[in-house]
PDB file of C-alpha atoms in Angstrom:
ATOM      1  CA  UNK D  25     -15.224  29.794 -27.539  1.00 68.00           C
ATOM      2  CA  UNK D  26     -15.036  31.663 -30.670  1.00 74.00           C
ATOM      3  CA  UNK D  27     -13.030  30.168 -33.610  1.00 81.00           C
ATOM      4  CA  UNK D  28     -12.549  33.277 -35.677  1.00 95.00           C
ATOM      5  CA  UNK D  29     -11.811  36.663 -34.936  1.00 96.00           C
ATOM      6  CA  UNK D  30     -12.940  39.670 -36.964  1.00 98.00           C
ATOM      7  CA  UNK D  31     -12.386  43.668 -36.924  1.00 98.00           C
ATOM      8  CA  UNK D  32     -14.718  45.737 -38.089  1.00 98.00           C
ATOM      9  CA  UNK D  33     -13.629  48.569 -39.962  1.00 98.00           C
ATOM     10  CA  UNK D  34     -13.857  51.222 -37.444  1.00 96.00           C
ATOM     11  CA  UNK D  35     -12.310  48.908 -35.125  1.00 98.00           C
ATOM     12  CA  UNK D  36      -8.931  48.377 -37.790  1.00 98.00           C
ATOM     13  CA  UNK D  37      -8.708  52.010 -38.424  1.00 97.00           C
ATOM     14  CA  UNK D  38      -8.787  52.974 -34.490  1.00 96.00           C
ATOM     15  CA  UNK D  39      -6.184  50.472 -33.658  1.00 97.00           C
ATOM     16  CA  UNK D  40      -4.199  51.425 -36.515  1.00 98.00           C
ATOM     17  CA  UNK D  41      -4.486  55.269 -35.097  1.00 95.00           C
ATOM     18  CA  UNK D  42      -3.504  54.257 -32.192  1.00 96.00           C
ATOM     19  CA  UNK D  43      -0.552  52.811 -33.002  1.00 97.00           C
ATOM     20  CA  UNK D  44       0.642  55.148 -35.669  1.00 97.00           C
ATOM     21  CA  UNK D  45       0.488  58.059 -32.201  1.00 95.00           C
ATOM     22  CA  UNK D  46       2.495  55.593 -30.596  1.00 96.00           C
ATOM     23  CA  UNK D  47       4.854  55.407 -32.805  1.00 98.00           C
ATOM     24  CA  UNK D  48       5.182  58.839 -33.894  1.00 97.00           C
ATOM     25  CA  UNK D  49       4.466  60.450 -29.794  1.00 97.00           C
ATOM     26  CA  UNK D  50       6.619  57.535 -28.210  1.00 97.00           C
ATOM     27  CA  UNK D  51       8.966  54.563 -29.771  1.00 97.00           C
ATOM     28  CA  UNK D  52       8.370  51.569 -31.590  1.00 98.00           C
ATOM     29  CA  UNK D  53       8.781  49.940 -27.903  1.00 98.00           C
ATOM     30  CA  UNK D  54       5.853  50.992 -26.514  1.00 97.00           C
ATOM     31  CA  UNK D  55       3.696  50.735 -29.871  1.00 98.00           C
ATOM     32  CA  UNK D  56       5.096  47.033 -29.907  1.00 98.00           C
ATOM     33  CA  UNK D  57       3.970  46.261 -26.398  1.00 98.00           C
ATOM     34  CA  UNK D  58       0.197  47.969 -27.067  1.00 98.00           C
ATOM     35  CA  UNK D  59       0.243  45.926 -30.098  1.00 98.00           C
ATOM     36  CA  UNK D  60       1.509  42.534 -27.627  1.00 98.00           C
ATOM     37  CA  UNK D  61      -1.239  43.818 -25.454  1.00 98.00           C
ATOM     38  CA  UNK D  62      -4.006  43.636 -27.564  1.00 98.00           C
ATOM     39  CA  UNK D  63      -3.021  40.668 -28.754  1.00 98.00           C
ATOM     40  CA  UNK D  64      -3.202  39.106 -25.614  1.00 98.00           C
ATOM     41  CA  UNK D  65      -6.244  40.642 -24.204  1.00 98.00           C
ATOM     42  CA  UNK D  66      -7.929  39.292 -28.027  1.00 97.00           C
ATOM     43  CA  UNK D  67      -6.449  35.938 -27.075  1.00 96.00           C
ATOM     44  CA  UNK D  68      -8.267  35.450 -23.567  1.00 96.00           C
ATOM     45  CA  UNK D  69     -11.213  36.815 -24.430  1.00 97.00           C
ATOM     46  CA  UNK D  70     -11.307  33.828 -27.201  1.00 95.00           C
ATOM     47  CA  UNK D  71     -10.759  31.676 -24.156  1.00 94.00           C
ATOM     48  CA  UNK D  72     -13.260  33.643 -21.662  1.00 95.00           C
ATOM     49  CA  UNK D  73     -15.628  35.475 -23.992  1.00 94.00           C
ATOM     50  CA  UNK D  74     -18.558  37.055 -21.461  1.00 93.00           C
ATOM     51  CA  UNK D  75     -15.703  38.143 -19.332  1.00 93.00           C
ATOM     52  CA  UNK D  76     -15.934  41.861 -20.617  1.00 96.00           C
ATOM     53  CA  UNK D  77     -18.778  44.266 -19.336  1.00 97.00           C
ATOM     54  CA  UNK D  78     -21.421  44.911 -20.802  1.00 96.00           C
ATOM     55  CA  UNK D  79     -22.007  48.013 -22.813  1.00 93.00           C
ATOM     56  CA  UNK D  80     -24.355  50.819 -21.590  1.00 89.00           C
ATOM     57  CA  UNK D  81     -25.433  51.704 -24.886  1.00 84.00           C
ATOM     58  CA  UNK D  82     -25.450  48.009 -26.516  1.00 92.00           C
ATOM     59  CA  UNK D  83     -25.921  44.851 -23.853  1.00 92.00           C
ATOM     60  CA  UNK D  84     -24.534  42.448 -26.730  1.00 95.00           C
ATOM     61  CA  UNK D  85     -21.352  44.907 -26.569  1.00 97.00           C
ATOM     62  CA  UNK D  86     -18.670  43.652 -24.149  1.00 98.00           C
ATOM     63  CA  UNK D  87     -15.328  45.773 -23.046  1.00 97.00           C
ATOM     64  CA  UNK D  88     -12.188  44.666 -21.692  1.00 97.00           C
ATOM     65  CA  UNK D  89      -9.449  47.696 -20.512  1.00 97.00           C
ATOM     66  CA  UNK D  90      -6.209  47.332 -23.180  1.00 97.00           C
ATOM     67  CA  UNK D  91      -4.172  50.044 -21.144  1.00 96.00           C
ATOM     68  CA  UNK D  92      -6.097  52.856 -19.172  1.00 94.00           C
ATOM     69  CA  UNK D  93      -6.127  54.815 -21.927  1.00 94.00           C
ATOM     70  CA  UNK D  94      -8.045  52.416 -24.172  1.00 96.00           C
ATOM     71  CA  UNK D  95     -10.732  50.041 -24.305  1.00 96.00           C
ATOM     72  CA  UNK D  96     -11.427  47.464 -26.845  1.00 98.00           C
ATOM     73  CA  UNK D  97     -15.356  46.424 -27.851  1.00 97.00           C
ATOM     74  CA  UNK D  98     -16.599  43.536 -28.679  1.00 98.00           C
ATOM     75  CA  UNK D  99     -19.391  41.404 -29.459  1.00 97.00           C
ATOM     76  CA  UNK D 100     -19.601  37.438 -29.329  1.00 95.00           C
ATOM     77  CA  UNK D 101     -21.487  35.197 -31.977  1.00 91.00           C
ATOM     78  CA  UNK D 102     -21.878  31.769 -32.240  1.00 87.00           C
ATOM     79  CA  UNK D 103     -18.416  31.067 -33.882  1.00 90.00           C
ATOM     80  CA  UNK D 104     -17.038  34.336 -34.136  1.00 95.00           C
ATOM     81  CA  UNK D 105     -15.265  37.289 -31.958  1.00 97.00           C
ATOM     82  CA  UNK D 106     -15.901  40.953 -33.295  1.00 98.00           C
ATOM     83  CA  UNK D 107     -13.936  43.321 -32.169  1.00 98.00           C
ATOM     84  CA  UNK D 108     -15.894  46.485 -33.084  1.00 97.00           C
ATOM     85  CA  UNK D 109     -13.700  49.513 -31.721  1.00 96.00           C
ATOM     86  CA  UNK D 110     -11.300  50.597 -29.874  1.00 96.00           C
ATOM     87  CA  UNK D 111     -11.902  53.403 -27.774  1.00 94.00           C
ATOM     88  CA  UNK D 112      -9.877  56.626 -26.504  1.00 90.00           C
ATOM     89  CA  UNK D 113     -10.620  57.253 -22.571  1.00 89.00           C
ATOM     90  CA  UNK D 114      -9.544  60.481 -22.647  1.00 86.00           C
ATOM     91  CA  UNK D 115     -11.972  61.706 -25.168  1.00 81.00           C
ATOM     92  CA  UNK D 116     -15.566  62.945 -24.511  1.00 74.00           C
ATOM     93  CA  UNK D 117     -18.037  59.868 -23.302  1.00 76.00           C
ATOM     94  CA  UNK D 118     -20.267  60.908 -25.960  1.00 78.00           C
ATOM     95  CA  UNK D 119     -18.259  59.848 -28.800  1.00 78.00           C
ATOM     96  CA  UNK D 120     -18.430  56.341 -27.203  1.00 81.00           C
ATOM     97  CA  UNK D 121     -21.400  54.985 -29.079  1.00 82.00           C
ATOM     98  CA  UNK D 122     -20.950  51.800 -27.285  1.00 82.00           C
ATOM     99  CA  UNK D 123     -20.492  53.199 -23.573  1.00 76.00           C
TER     100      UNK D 123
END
């Protein structure tokens, strides 16, 4: 199990993204429960770490669905999660450098 957590940078500023179009598309509701959501999908991958799939594009990658518009990379060290983006569904596969 890992004992820390860290975000990468592009992983902070696509979460913050998201929820700044959440709240400013939607309510502070629904940005609340994405944020609730994440949190909980961060805390059970601490618990079950190689539960993700693999990435395509980088087999230390792992992904785990946070709604069905997003999915949340990550990678798994020794004693550390790194959750290295978070990535919009809807836009071109390309973009996904991890997929």
């Amino acid at each position: 199990m890992a004992a820390k957590i860290r975000w990468s940078d592009n992983a902070r500023e696509d979460y913050k993204n998201v929820v700044d179009y959440l709240l400013l598309e939607w309510n502070e509701e629904i940005a609340l429960r994405f944020i609730e959501v994440v949190e909980h999908k961060i805390q059970h991958i601490k618990a079950h770490p190689f539960t993700g799939l693999r990435s395509r594009g980088d087999p230390e990658i792992r992904n785990v669905s946070i709604t069905k518009h997003n999915r949340l990379y990550y990678k798994i060290t020794k004693n550390l999660l790194e959750i290295v983006n978070i990535f919009d569904t809807r836009r071109h596969p390309d973009k996904n450098i991890y997929g």
